Each structure stands twice: as C-alpha cells, then as structure tokens.
Coordinates of C-alpha atoms and ligand atoms in Angstrom, one line a residue:
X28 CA 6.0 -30.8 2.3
X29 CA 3.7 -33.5 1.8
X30 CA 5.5 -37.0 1.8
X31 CA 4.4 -39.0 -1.0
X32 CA 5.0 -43.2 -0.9
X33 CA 7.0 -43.9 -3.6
X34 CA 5.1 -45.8 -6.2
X35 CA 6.1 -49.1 -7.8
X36 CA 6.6 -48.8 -12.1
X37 CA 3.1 -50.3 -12.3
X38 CA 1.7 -47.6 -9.8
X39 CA 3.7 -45.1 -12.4
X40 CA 2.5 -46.3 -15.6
X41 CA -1.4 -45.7 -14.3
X42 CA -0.2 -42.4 -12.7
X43 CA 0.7 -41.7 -16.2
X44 CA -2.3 -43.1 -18.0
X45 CA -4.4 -40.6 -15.6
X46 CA -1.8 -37.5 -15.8
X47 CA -3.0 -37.8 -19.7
X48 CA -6.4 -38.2 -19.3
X49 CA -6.6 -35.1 -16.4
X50 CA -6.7 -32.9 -19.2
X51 CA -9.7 -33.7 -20.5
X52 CA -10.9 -34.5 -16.9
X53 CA -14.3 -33.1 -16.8
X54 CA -14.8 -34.7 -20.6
X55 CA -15.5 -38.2 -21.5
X56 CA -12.6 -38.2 -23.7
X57 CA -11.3 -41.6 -24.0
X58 CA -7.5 -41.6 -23.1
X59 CA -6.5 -42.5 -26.4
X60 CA -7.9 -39.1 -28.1
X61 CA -6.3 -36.7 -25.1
X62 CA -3.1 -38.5 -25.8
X63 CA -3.7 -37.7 -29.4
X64 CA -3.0 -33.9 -28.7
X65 CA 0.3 -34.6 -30.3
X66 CA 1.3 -30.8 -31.2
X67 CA 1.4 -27.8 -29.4
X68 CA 3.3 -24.2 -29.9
X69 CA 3.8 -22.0 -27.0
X70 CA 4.4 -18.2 -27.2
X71 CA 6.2 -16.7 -24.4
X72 CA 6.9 -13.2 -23.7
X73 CA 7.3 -11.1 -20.8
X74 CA 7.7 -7.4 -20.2
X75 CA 10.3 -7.4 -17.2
X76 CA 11.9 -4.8 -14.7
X77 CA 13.9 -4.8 -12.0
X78 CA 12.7 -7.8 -10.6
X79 CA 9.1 -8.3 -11.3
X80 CA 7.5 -9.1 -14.7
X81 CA 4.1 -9.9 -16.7
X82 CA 3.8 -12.7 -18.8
X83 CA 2.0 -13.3 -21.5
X84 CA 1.3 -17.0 -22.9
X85 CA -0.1 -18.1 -25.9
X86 CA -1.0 -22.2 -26.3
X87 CA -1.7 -23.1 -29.6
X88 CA -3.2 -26.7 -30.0
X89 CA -1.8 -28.5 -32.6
X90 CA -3.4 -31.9 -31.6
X91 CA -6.8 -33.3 -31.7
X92 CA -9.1 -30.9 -29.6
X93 CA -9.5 -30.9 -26.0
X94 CA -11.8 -30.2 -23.4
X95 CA -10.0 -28.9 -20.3
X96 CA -5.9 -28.8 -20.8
X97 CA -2.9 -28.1 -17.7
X98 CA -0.1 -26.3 -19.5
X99 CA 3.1 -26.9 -18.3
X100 CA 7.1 -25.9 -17.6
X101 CA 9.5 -24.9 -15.6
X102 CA 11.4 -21.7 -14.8
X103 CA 15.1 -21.9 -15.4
X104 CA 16.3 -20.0 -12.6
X105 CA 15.5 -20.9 -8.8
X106 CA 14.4 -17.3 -8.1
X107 CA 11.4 -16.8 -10.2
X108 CA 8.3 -17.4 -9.1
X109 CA 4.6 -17.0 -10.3
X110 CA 2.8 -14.4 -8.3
X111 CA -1.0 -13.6 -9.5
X112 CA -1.9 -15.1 -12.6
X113 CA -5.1 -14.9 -15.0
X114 CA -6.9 -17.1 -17.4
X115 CA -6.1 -19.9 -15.5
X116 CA -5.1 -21.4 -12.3
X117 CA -1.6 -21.6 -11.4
X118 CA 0.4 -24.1 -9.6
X119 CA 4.2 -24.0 -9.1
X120 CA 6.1 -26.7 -7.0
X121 CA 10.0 -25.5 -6.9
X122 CA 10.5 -24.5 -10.2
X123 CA 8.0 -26.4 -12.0
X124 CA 4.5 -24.7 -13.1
X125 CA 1.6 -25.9 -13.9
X126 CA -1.9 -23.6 -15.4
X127 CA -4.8 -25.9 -15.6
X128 CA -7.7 -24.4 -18.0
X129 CA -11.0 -22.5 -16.5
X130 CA -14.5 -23.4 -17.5
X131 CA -14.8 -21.1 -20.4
X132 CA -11.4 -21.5 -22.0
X133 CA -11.3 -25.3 -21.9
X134 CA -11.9 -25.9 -24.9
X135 CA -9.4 -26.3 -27.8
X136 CA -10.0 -27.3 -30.8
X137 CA -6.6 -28.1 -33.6
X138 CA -5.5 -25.5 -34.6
X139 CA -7.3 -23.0 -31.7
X140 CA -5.3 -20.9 -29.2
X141 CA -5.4 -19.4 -26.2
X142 CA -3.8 -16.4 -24.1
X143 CA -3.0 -16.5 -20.2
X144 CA -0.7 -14.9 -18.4
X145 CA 0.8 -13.5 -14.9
X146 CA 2.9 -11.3 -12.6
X147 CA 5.9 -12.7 -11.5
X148 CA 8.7 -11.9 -9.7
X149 CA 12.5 -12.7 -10.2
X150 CA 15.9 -12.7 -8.5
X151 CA 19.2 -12.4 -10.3
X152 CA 17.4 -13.4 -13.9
X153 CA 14.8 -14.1 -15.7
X154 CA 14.7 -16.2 -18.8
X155 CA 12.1 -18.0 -20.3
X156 CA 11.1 -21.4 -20.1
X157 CA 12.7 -23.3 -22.7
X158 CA 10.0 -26.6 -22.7
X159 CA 6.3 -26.7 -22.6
X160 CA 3.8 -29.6 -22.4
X161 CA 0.3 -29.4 -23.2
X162 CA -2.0 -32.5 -21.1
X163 CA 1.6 -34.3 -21.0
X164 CA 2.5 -33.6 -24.1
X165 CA 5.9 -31.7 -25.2
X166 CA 5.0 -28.9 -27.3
X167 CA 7.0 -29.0 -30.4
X168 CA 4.8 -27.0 -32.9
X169 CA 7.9 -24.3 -33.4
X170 CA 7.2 -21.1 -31.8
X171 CA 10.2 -20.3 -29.9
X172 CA 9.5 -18.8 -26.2
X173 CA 11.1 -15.1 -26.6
X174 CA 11.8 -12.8 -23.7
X175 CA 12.8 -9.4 -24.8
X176 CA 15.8 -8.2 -22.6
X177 CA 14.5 -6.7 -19.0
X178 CA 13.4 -2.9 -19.7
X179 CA 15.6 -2.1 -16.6
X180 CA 19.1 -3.8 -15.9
X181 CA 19.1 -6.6 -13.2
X182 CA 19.8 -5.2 -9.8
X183 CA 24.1 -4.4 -9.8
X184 CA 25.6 -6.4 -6.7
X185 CA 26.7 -4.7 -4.7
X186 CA 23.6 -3.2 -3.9
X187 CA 23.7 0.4 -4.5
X188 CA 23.2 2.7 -1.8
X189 CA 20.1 5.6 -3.5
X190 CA 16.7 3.5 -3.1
X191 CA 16.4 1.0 -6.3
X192 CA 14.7 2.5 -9.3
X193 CA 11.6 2.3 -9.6
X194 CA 10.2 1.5 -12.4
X195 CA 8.1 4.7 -14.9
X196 CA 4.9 3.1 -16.0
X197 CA 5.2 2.0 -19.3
X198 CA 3.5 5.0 -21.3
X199 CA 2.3 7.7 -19.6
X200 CA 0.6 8.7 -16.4
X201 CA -3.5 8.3 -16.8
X202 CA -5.3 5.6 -14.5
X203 CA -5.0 3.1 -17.6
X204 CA -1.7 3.4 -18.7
X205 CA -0.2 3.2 -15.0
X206 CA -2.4 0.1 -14.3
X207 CA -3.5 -1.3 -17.6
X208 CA -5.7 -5.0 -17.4
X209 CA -6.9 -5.1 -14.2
X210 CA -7.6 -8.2 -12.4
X211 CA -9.5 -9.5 -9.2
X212 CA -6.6 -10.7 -6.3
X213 CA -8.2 -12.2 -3.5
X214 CA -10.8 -9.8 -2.5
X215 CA -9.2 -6.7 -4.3
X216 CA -9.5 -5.0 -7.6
X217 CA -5.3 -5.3 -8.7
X218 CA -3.3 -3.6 -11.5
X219 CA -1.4 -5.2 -14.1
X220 CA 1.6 -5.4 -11.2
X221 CA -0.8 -7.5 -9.2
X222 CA -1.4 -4.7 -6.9
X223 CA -4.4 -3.9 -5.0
X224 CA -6.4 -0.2 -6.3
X225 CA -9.0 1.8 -5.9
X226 CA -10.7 3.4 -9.1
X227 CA -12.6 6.4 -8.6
X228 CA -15.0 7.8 -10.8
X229 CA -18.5 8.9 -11.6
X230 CA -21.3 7.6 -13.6
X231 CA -23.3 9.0 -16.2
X232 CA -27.3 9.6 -16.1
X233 CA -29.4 7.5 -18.0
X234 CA -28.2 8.0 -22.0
X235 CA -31.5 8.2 -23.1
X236 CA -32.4 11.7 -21.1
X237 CA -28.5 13.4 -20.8
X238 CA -26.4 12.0 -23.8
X239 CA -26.0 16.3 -24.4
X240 CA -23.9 16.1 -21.2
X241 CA -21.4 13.4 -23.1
X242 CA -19.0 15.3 -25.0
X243 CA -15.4 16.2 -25.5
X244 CA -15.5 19.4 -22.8
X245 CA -17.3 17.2 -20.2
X246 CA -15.4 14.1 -20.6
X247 CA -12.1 16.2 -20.7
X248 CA -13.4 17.8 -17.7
X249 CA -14.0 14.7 -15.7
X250 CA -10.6 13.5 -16.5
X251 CA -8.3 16.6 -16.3
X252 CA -10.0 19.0 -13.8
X253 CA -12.0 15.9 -11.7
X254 CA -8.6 13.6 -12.4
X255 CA -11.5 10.6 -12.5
X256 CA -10.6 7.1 -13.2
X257 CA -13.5 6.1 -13.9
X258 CA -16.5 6.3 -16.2
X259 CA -20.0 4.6 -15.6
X260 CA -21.8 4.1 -18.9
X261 CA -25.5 3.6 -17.3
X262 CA -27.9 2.4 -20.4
X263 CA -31.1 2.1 -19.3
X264 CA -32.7 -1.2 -20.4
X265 CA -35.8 0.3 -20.0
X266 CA -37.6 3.7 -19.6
X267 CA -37.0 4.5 -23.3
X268 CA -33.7 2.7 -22.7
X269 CA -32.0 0.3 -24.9
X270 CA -35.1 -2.1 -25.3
X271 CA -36.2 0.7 -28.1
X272 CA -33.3 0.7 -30.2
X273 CA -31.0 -1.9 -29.6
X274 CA -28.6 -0.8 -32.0
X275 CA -28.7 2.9 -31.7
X276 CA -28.2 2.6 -27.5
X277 CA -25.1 0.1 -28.4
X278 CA -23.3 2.6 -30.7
X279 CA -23.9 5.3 -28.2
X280 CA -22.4 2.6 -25.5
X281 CA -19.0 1.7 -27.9
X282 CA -18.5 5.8 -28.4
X283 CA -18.5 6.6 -24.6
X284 CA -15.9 3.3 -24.4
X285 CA -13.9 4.9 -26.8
X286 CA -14.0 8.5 -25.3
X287 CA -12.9 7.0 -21.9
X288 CA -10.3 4.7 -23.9
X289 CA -8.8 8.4 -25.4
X290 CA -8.6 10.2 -22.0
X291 CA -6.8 6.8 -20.1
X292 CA -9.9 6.1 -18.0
X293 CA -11.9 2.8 -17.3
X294 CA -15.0 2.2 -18.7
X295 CA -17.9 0.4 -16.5
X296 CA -20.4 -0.6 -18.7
X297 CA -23.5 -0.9 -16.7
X298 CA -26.6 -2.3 -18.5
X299 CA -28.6 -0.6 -16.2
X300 CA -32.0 -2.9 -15.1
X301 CA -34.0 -1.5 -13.0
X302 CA -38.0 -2.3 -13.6
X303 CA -38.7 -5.0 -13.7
X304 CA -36.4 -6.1 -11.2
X305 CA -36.4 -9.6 -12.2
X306 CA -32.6 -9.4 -14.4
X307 CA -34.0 -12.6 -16.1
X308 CA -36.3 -10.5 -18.3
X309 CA -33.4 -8.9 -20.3
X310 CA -31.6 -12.1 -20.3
X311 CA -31.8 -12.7 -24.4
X312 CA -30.7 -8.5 -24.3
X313 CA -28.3 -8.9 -22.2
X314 CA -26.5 -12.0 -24.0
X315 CA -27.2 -9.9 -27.5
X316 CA -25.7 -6.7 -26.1
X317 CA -23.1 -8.1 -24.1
X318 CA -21.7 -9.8 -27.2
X319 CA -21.6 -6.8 -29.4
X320 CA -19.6 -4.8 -26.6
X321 CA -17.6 -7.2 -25.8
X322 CA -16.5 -8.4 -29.3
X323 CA -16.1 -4.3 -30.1
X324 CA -13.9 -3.6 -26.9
X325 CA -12.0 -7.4 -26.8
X326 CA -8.9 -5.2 -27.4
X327 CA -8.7 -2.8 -25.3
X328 CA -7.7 -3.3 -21.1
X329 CA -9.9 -0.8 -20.0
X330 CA -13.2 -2.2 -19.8
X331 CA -15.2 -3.5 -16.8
X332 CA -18.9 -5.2 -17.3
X333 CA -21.6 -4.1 -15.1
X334 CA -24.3 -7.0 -16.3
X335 CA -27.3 -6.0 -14.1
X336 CA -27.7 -2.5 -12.3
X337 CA -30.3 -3.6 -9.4
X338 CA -31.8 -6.8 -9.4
X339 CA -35.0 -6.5 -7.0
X340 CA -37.7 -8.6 -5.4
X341 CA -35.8 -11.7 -7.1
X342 CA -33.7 -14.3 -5.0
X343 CA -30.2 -14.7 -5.0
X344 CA -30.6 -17.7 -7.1
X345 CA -32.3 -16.2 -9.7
X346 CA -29.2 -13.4 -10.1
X347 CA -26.6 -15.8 -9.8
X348 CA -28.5 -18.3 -12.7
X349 CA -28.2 -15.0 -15.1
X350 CA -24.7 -14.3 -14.5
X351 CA -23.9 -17.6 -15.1
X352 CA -25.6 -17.2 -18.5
X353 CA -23.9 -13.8 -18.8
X354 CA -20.5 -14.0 -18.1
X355 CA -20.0 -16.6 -20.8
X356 CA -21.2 -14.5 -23.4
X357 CA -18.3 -12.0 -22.5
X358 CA -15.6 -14.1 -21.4
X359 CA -15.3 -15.8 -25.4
X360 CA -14.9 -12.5 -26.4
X361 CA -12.8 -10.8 -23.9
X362 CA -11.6 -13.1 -21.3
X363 CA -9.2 -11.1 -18.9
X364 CA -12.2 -8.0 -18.4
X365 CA -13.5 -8.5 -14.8
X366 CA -17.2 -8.4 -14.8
X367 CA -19.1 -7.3 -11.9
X368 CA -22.4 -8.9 -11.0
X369 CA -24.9 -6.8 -9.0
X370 CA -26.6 -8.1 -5.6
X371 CA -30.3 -8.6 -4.2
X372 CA -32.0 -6.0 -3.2
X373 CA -30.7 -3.0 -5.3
X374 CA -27.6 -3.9 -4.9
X375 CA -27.1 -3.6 -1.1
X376 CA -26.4 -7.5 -0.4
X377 CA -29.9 -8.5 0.0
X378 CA -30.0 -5.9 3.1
X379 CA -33.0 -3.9 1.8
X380 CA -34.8 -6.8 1.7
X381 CA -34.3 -8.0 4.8
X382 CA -30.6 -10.6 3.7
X383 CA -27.9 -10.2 4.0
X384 CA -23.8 -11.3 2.3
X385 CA -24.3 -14.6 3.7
X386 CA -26.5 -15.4 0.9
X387 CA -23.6 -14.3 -1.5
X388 CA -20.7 -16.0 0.2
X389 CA -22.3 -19.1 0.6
X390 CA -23.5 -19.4 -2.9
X391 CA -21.0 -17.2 -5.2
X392 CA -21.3 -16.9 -9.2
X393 CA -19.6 -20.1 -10.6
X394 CA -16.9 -17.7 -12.5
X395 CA -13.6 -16.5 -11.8
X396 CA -12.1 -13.0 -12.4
X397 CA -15.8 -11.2 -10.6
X398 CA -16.7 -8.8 -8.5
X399 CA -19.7 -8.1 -6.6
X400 CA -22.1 -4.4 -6.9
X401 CA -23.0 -2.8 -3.2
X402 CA -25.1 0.5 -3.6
X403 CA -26.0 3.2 -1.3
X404 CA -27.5 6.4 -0.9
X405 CA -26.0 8.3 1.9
X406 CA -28.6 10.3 3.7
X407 CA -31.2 7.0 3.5
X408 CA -28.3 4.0 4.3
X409 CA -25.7 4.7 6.8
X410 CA -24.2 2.6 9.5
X411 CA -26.2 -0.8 9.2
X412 CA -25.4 -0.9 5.6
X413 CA -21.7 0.0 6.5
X414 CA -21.5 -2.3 9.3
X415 CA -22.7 -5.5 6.1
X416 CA -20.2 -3.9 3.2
X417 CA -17.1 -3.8 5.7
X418 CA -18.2 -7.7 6.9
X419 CA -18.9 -8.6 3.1
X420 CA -15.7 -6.9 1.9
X421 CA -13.7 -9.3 4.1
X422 CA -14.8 -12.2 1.8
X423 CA -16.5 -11.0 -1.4
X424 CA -14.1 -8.6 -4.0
X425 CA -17.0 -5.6 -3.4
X426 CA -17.3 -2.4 -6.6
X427 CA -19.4 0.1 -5.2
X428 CA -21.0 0.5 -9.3
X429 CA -23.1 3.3 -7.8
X430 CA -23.9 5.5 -4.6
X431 CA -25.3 8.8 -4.2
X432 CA -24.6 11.9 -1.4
X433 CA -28.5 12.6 -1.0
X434 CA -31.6 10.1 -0.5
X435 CA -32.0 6.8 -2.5
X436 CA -34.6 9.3 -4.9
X437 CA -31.7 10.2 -6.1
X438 CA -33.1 14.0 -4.6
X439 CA -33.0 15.8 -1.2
X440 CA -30.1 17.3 0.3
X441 CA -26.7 16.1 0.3
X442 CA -25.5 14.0 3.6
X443 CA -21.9 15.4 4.0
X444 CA -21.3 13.6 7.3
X445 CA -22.9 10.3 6.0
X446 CA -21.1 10.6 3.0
X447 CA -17.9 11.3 4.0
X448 CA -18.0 8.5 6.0
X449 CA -18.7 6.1 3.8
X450 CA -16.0 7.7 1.4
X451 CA -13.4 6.9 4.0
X452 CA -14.7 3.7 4.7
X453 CA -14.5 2.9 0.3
X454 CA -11.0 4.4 0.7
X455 CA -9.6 2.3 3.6
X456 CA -11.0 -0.8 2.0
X457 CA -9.7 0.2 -1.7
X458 CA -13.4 -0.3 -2.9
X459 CA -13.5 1.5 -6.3
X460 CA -16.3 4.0 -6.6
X461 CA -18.3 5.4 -9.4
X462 CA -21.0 8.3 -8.2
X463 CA -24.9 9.1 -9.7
X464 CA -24.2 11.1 -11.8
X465 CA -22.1 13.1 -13.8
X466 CA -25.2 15.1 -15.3
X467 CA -26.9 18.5 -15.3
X468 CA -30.1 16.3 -14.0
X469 CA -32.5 18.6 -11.4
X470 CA -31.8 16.3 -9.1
X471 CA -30.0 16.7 -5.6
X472 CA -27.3 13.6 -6.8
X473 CA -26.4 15.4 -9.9
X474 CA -22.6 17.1 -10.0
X475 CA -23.7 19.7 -12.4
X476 CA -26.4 22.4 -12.0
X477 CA -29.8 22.3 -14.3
X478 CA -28.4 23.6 -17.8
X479 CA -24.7 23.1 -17.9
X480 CA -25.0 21.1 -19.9
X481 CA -26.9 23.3 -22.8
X482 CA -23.7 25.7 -22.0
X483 CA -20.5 23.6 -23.0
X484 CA -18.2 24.8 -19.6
X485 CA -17.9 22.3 -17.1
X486 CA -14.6 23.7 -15.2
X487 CA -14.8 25.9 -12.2
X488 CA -17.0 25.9 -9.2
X489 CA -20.1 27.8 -10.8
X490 CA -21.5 25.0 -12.8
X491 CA -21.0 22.0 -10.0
X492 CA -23.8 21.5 -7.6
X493 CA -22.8 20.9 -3.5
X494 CA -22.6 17.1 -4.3
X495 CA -20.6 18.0 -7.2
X496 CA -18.4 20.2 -5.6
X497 CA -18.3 17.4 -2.7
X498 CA -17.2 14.6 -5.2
X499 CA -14.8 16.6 -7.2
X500 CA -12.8 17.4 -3.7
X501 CA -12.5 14.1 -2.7
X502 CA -12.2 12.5 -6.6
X503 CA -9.1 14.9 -7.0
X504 CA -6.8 13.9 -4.7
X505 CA -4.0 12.1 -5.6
X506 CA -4.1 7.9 -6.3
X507 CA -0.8 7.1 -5.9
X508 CA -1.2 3.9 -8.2
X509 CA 1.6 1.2 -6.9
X510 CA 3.7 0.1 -9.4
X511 CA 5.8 -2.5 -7.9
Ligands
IDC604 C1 -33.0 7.7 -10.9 C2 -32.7 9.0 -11.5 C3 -34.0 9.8 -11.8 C4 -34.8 8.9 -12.7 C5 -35.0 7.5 -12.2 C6 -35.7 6.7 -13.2 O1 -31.9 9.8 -10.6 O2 -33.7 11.0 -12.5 O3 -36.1 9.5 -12.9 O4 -33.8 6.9 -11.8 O5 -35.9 5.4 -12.8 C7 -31.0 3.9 -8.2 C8 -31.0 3.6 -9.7 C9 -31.0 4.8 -10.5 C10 -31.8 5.9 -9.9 C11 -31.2 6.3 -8.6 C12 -31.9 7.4 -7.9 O6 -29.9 2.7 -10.0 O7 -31.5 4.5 -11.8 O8 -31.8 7.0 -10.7 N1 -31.1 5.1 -7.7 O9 -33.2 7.1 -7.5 N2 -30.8 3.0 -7.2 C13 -30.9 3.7 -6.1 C14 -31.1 5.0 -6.4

C-alpha cells in the first residue's frame, strides 16, 4: 500500500476544499456552488445469492446541479467487495467505495437522478450501506437504502458436504433471462453475474427486400429449433433502406426488437451503412434514428447498438469522430446498452485496406461500455485476417456483427473448412457471432433455400441451405451460460 505523509490541519483543510471541488472537476464550478449540493437521496437495492449479488443504485440530487459527481460509502461487513460495476467507475479501498461519474452521466441537475450499479461478491453477509455522500456531501434526502433478504440463505457453517447450490436464474432459461444486461469486462462481452459469454446468433437480410421472412414461425424457429441468442436487425440506410421512409423502417426496427424481446433473445440493431462508405453521411440519421430506438427500447436489457455496418474508404478518425457523436445520443436514453462501433475497412480492422488494430488500440472511441465489429467472409478471408482478430481480441472487446460461410459477395460456395475454423477460433475467444443471413435470399450465405419464405415452415432440413444446415449445427449446441 502506498504510504501517504501525514498532512498537517492546514494541508487537510485544502485537501478538503479540493475533495469538494473534485466533483465538479472537469467544470468551472466555483467551490462554493459544488459545496452547495446540499441534498442527496440514495436508493439501494440488491438481488443477492449465495454469495454474490447485483446492485442497483439510484442518486438523486437534491442540491444545486453538478457537473461530474463521486458517490460514496462503505460496505458494513469486511467481506464484501465490488467486482464489475457499470455506469461509473468504481474504486474501493477496504471497505470504503467510491463511483465517480462518466462523461455522459455527469450531469445533475436538482432534482435529477441517476442509476449505476454492480456485481459484487460477499462473505458471511451482506447488508447495505447505511451512509452515502454525494461530492462530500452526506445524503440525507430520505430514501432509505433497502436490501431485500438474500434469495438463497447464507452459506450454513459447517460447510456442507453436496457441492453448494447453485443458484436457478432468476426466470426462466432463454439467453436473456439467464444473462439479462450485459456489460463489456475487460475485453469480454459479460452477463449480469459479470461473467464472460458468447452470443450466437444470425442476422437478418436487408428489411427492405425479406421483411416476409420476419414472422412468428421463423422467429420461433430461430429461437426454438436453431436455440439462437441472437438476432441482427440489419436496416439498410440505403438501397431503398431507411433513408426513404424514416418512420416506416423504424417501426419495422422496434417490432423485430420486440419479437426477439418475446422469445428471450438479444437484439443487435445494426443501422446497416454500406454505400457510401463515409458513416459521416448518415450522421443527422443516425442521431434521429438512434434516439427513437433507443428512447423505445430504454427498458428492456436486451438490446445491443450496431451504429455503422461497414465504414469504407474513410480513416479511422473519421469513424471514431461519428461514434463519438453517436454514442451520446443513445447513452441519455439507455445508458447500460453496450454499443458496438464498426472498424475501417468493412469492418475487418482496417486489414482490407491495407491497416491494421493498431490503428484502433492506439486511438479507441472516447466511451466506455463498447465493443468493436470485425467481419469476414470465410472462403475470401482466412488465416491473415485470423492471425489480426486473435492479436486484436487480446486488447479490443471484438463482436463479430457479421460473417458469412461463402465469398465476401455474399455468393459462391460455402467454405466448410475456412469456416469451421474460424467458428472455433469465435468460440475459444467467446467472440459472439451473428451470421448473413437468416433469409430465403438466392444467395450462397442465405440459411434458407429461395421461397421458404413464401411457404411459412422453417423446421427441418428441407428448407435450410448447406450454410444453413452448417450454422444451425454449430448455433445448436449447448451455451452453458455461467451463472456464478
Ligand atoms: C449483400 C447481400 C446482397 C445484396 C447486397 C447489397 O448479400 O443480396 O444485393 O448486399 O449491397 C457485406 C455487407 C452486406 C452484403 C454482404 C454480402 O454488410 O450488406 O450483403 N457483405 O456481400 N459485407 C461483406 C459482405
């Protein structure tokens, strides 16, 4: 531990004098006004088991408003510690925690609140903290912390001797309900226990040509015969896409979210750029779509955003400048969702221009809770492109948004050796997965043959093409979620 000289009181009082003013650090708040955040009410809960639980906290600023706040307390018993939080970044020192504000949540005006939270674990109790302070300031605005009694009883001493329970995930047994919010950890994709996963899934055509292959019977299909976690939403900016009827491709957007939603599946919404591949020409449609699907979806802990599909012939620069303008736009409305930001290049890391990750590690998107978009094409991108995911995956949370089994046409025959290599390679790395496409396209990518989709059956192996038949093999076996 780092020794500290022990101040004199004058050293202490400007200590304190600057502890106040950290809050509103970045602001030019003179101290007076961040001391002036004179109220604050804290909400505590937690949904607990045998020794790990989630917390959720709700600040409430009852003071004048702030810009940039560190919440603060301390855990009553010795053994519990924060693990993986979100909406913030968390400290603790012994018992004492601190969560200091990111950029988009900052600022709070009176009366405004505010929801963080994290996985923590616990030893022989866990109650809740029974003070809070808000820039320094003790939170007296009323709300009482509440921790509902553990769902499973504290461990009995002495230990017994069958395996501890473990605990049933809270609600049923689809992808969601096992894993609910996700969150980035490190460079991994984790569930609400803070536990790394991999999502598998498959992504729909563009909505403009094969919304007949969206319907009850194929989306029961992918998520009780193909046991998918995963739906891609790909609108089409362009190409007839959502440029030419903004409103009409966004309903169609919010009914496929809500379809997944029913079935316990994640929804990627990918807004799906293409050409031109400069993302900064949809900017002002991406901010206006964004914040209708966002504000429609703030609820629910099933939704990812894919905010460009493939920017091309563009820097890195230029990519990370629109995601900076993106991300915003989603995070008022929905702060926990992890977003996903593609790369240069199509989305292969700047490779098929010529980059490479460096570009992306060196110079990452200015926003927490992100992940990056690698694409491939298995019979045109095999073991250079490999060789650059498996190095970026090392330092870059990688979602592979979209890949095919056949040529980057999205046609030609499917690569079974290519492809099943880079399967494994997705699998040993947890790198969630969503395939092109879940459609009846006449197209060598497509899972389903040319007119399933006209027929309304999408079980058994007559209606899936070889890549279909290919992805449904290895989308079928079984996830084995972690839930401790
Ligand atoms: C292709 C479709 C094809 C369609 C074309 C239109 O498979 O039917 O005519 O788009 O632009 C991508 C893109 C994706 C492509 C796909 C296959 O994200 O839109 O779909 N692909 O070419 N990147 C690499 C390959």
């Amino acid at each position: 531990m780092k020794r500290v000289p022990r101040p004199s009181r004058r050293h202490l009082a400007v200590a304190g004098a600057v502890g106040a003013l950290a809050l509103g650090a970045t602001a030019v708040l003179p101290a007076t006004n961040a001391m002036a955040a004179t109220g604050c009410a804290v909400t505590y809960t937690t949904n607990s088991w045998a020794g790990g639980f989630t917390a959720s906290v709700t600040v409430k600023n009852l003071g004048a408003a702030v810009n940039g706040w560190t919440l603060g307390f301390s855990f009553p018993h010795s053994g519990q510690r924060v693990v993986q939080g979100w909406s913030a970044t968390f400290n603790q020192t012994g018992s004492a925690v601190t969560a200091q504000s990111l950029s988009y949540n900052g600022s709070l005006a009176t009366g405004a609140s505010t929801t963080i939270g994290f996985n923590g674990s616990w030893t022989s109790s866990n109650p809740a903290p029974t003070s809070f302070t808000l820039n320094g300031t003790v939170c007296t605005g009323g709300t009482t912390p509440t921790t509902p009694p553990p769902t499973t009883p504290p461990p009995t001493t002495p230990p017994p001797t069958t395996p501890p329970p473990t605990t049933p995930p809270p609600g049923g047994t689809t992808p969601v309900a096992i894993n609910g919010q996700l969150r980035v950890c490190g460079v991994n994709l984790c569930n609400q226990y803070g536990k790394p996963i991999q999502l598998r899934g498959m992504s729909t055509h563009g909505l403009q040509w094969f919304s007949q292959c969206y319907n009850d019977a194929s989306l029961d299909a992918l998520s009780k015969d193909w046991l998918a976690d995963l739906l891609r939403v790909s609108m089409y900016v362009q190409e007839d896409g959502y440029e030419t009827d903004p409103a009409g491709f966004t309903n169609r957007v919010n009914t496929l979210v809500d379809e997944a939603t029913e079935r316990g599946m994640y929804a990627l919404v990918d807004f799906h750029t293409l050409t031109p591949g400069d993302p900064m020409f949809n900017l002002e449609r991406a901010k206006t779509f964004f914040a209708a699907v966002s504000a429609r979806h703030a609820g629910k802990n099933n939704v990812i955003y894919e905010i460009t599909n493939e920017p091309n012939g563009v820097s890195w620069s230029t990519i990370k400048n629109y995601a900076e303008q993106v991300i915003p736009v989603i995070r008022a409305n929905d702060p926990d969702a992890v977003v996903v930001v593609g790369t240069r290049a199509w989305s292969s890391l700047g490779v098929s221009e010529g980059g490479n990750s460096t570009e992306v590690v060196n110079n990452p998107v200015n926003a927490g809770n992100i992940m990056y978009a690698f694409h491939f094409y298995a019979a045109s991108h095999r073991d250079s492109y490999r060789a650059e995911l498996e190095r970026a995956a090392a330092r870059l949370p990688m979602f592979v948004t979209e890949f095919g089994t056949v040529t980057y046409t999205g046609g030609g025959a499917v690569d079974a050796a290519s492809s099943t290599a880079w399967l494994d390679l997705l699998d040993r790395l947890k790198i969630s997965y969503a395939n092109w496409t879940f459609s009846d396209a006449d197209e060598g990518s497509a899972a389903y043959r040319p007119g399933t989709c006209y027929g309304g059956t999408y079980t058994g192996p007559s209606v899936l093409t070889e890549s279909g038949t290919f992805m449904r093999n290895r989308i079928r076996t079984p996830d084995n979620f972690p839930t401790s």
